[in-house]
mmCIF file of N, CA and C in Angstrom:
data_model
loop_
_atom_site.group_PDB
_atom_site.id
_atom_site.type_symbol
_atom_site.label_atom_id
_atom_site.label_comp_id
_atom_site.label_asym_id
_atom_site.label_seq_id
_atom_site.Cartn_x
_atom_site.Cartn_y
_atom_site.Cartn_z
ATOM 1 N N ASP A 1 -146.196 -86.826 120.968
ATOM 2 C CA ASP A 1 -146.998 -87.901 120.518
ATOM 3 C C ASP A 1 -146.468 -89.273 121.279
ATOM 4 N N HIS A 2 -147.267 -89.820 121.943
ATOM 5 C CA HIS A 2 -146.857 -91.041 122.852
ATOM 6 C C HIS A 2 -146.562 -92.142 121.937
ATOM 7 N N ARG A 3 -146.938 -92.456 120.778
ATOM 8 C CA ARG A 3 -146.579 -93.502 119.910
ATOM 9 C C ARG A 3 -144.944 -93.396 119.549
ATOM 10 N N ALA A 4 -144.730 -92.176 119.307
ATOM 11 C CA ALA A 4 -143.234 -91.869 118.839
ATOM 12 C C ALA A 4 -142.352 -92.056 119.942
ATOM 13 N N LEU A 5 -142.889 -91.950 121.243
ATOM 14 C CA LEU A 5 -141.983 -92.062 122.470
ATOM 15 C C LEU A 5 -141.776 -93.625 122.515
ATOM 16 N N ARG A 6 -142.905 -94.338 122.282
ATOM 17 C CA ARG A 6 -142.723 -95.838 122.534
ATOM 18 C C ARG A 6 -141.778 -96.322 121.309
ATOM 19 N N VAL A 7 -141.940 -95.835 120.353
ATOM 20 C CA VAL A 7 -140.892 -96.319 119.084
ATOM 21 C C VAL A 7 -139.474 -96.118 119.680
ATOM 22 N N ARG A 8 -139.257 -94.839 120.241
ATOM 23 C CA ARG A 8 -137.908 -94.531 120.501
ATOM 24 C C ARG A 8 -137.448 -95.307 121.691
ATOM 25 N N ALA A 9 -138.278 -95.620 122.720
ATOM 26 C CA ALA A 9 -137.974 -96.479 123.794
ATOM 27 C C ALA A 9 -137.819 -98.023 123.289
ATOM 28 N N PHE A 10 -138.498 -98.530 122.344
ATOM 29 C CA PHE A 10 -138.339 -99.690 121.848
ATOM 30 C C PHE A 10 -137.003 -99.888 121.169
ATOM 31 N N ALA A 11 -136.641 -98.885 120.174
ATOM 32 C CA ALA A 11 -135.376 -98.827 119.391
ATOM 33 C C ALA A 11 -134.255 -98.745 120.538
ATOM 34 N N ALA A 12 -134.179 -98.062 121.513
ATOM 35 C CA ALA A 12 -133.154 -97.926 122.436
ATOM 36 C C ALA A 12 -133.179 -99.307 123.231
ATOM 37 N N SER A 13 -134.267 -99.828 123.534
ATOM 38 C CA SER A 13 -134.141 -101.239 124.166
ATOM 39 C C SER A 13 -133.488 -102.376 123.394
ATOM 40 N N ILE A 14 -133.442 -102.230 122.037
ATOM 41 C CA ILE A 14 -132.751 -103.230 121.278
ATOM 42 C C ILE A 14 -131.311 -102.642 120.758
ATOM 43 N N GLY A 15 -130.812 -101.543 121.009
ATOM 44 C CA GLY A 15 -129.685 -100.933 120.813
ATOM 45 C C GLY A 15 -129.502 -100.357 119.438
ATOM 46 N N ALA A 16 -130.797 -99.974 118.802
ATOM 47 C CA ALA A 16 -130.675 -99.459 117.646
ATOM 48 C C ALA A 16 -129.932 -98.169 117.662
ATOM 49 N N GLN A 17 -129.089 -98.014 116.481
ATOM 50 C CA GLN A 17 -128.383 -96.579 116.426
ATOM 51 C C GLN A 17 -128.691 -95.889 115.223
ATOM 52 N N ALA A 18 -128.594 -94.713 115.086
ATOM 53 C CA ALA A 18 -128.768 -93.798 114.086
ATOM 54 C C ALA A 18 -127.624 -93.987 112.983
ATOM 55 N N VAL A 19 -128.027 -94.027 111.784
ATOM 56 C CA VAL A 19 -126.902 -94.289 110.703
ATOM 57 C C VAL A 19 -126.922 -92.894 109.709
ATOM 58 N N PRO A 20 -125.888 -92.086 109.771
ATOM 59 C CA PRO A 20 -125.929 -90.898 109.100
ATOM 60 C C PRO A 20 -125.586 -91.305 107.666
ATOM 61 N N PHE A 21 -126.390 -90.432 106.733
ATOM 62 C CA PHE A 21 -126.413 -90.511 105.319
ATOM 63 C C PHE A 21 -125.934 -89.371 104.661
ATOM 64 N N ASP A 22 -125.062 -89.226 103.859
ATOM 65 C CA ASP A 22 -124.537 -88.047 103.048
ATOM 66 C C ASP A 22 -125.921 -87.225 102.511
ATOM 67 N N ALA A 23 -125.987 -86.037 102.885
ATOM 68 C CA ALA A 23 -127.023 -85.184 102.606
ATOM 69 C C ALA A 23 -127.128 -85.014 101.181
ATOM 70 N N ALA A 24 -125.905 -85.124 100.442
ATOM 71 C CA ALA A 24 -126.033 -84.866 99.029
ATOM 72 C C ALA A 24 -126.546 -86.026 98.275
ATOM 73 N N ASP A 25 -126.680 -87.205 98.625
ATOM 74 C CA ASP A 25 -127.035 -88.290 98.080
ATOM 75 C C ASP A 25 -128.334 -88.969 98.646
ATOM 76 N N ASP A 26 -129.537 -88.657 98.182
ATOM 77 C CA ASP A 26 -130.664 -89.193 98.764
ATOM 78 C C ASP A 26 -130.776 -90.797 98.557
ATOM 79 N N PRO A 27 -130.662 -91.625 99.618
ATOM 80 C CA PRO A 27 -130.786 -93.134 99.252
ATOM 81 C C PRO A 27 -132.129 -93.444 98.897
ATOM 82 N N PHE A 28 -133.240 -92.679 98.946
ATOM 83 C CA PHE A 28 -134.626 -93.025 98.501
ATOM 84 C C PHE A 28 -134.978 -92.224 97.353
ATOM 85 N N PHE A 29 -134.086 -91.966 96.584
ATOM 86 C CA PHE A 29 -134.398 -91.151 95.292
ATOM 87 C C PHE A 29 -135.330 -91.800 94.432
ATOM 88 N N ASN A 30 -136.419 -91.074 94.196
ATOM 89 C CA ASN A 30 -137.407 -91.878 93.108
ATOM 90 C C ASN A 30 -137.336 -91.269 91.839
ATOM 91 N N ILE A 31 -137.525 -92.247 90.807
ATOM 92 C CA ILE A 31 -137.461 -91.731 89.375
ATOM 93 C C ILE A 31 -138.879 -91.651 88.894
ATOM 94 N N ASN A 32 -139.354 -90.504 88.732
ATOM 95 C CA ASN A 32 -140.799 -90.328 88.202
ATOM 96 C C ASN A 32 -140.933 -89.670 86.899
ATOM 97 N N THR A 33 -139.867 -89.097 86.516
ATOM 98 C CA THR A 33 -139.717 -88.229 85.189
ATOM 99 C C THR A 33 -138.569 -88.577 84.415
ATOM 100 N N PRO A 34 -138.560 -88.302 83.094
ATOM 101 C CA PRO A 34 -137.412 -88.377 82.351
ATOM 102 C C PRO A 34 -136.113 -87.687 82.885
ATOM 103 N N ASP A 35 -136.488 -86.465 83.562
ATOM 104 C CA ASP A 35 -135.373 -85.614 84.259
ATOM 105 C C ASP A 35 -134.896 -86.285 85.432
ATOM 106 N N ASP A 36 -135.684 -87.003 86.079
ATOM 107 C CA ASP A 36 -135.417 -87.866 87.231
ATOM 108 C C ASP A 36 -134.426 -88.886 86.901
ATOM 109 N N LEU A 37 -134.790 -89.654 85.672
ATOM 110 C CA LEU A 37 -133.885 -90.750 85.161
ATOM 111 C C LEU A 37 -132.503 -90.218 84.840
ATOM 112 N N ARG A 38 -132.598 -89.068 84.153
ATOM 113 C CA ARG A 38 -131.188 -88.323 83.733
ATOM 114 C C ARG A 38 -130.460 -88.164 84.845
ATOM 115 N N ARG A 39 -130.991 -87.682 85.987
ATOM 116 C CA ARG A 39 -130.158 -87.425 87.234
ATOM 117 C C ARG A 39 -129.701 -88.724 87.860
ATOM 118 N N ALA A 40 -130.526 -89.613 87.905
ATOM 119 C CA ALA A 40 -130.080 -90.930 88.478
ATOM 120 C C ALA A 40 -128.951 -91.514 87.762
ATOM 121 N N ARG A 41 -128.882 -91.447 86.359
ATOM 122 C CA ARG A 41 -127.993 -91.945 85.481
ATOM 123 C C ARG A 41 -126.674 -91.341 85.808
ATOM 124 N N GLU A 42 -126.751 -89.880 86.069
ATOM 125 C CA GLU A 42 -125.498 -89.095 86.338
ATOM 126 C C GLU A 42 -124.764 -89.406 87.618
ATOM 127 N N ARG A 43 -125.759 -89.791 88.611
ATOM 128 C CA ARG A 43 -125.201 -90.238 90.006
ATOM 129 C C ARG A 43 -124.970 -91.565 90.087
ATOM 130 N N ALA A 44 -125.313 -92.345 89.316
ATOM 131 C CA ALA A 44 -125.032 -93.914 89.546
ATOM 132 C C ALA A 44 -123.416 -94.127 89.187
ATOM 133 N N PRO A 45 -123.006 -94.996 90.116
ATOM 134 C CA PRO A 45 -121.522 -95.312 89.859
ATOM 135 C C PRO A 45 -121.377 -96.084 88.665
ATOM 136 N N THR A 46 -120.174 -95.935 88.197
ATOM 137 C CA THR A 46 -119.822 -96.577 86.782
ATOM 138 C C THR A 46 -118.985 -97.709 86.759
#
């Protein structure tokens, strides 16, 4: 896809770098159910 290539070229031109995330901890975890809320509370720092 040519749009994806343009985005990559732009990112490279401004010096953007990939930031690794711990695969075990999803930084975009959504809370949609009571079970999700329970899991979020278990994962939250105290």
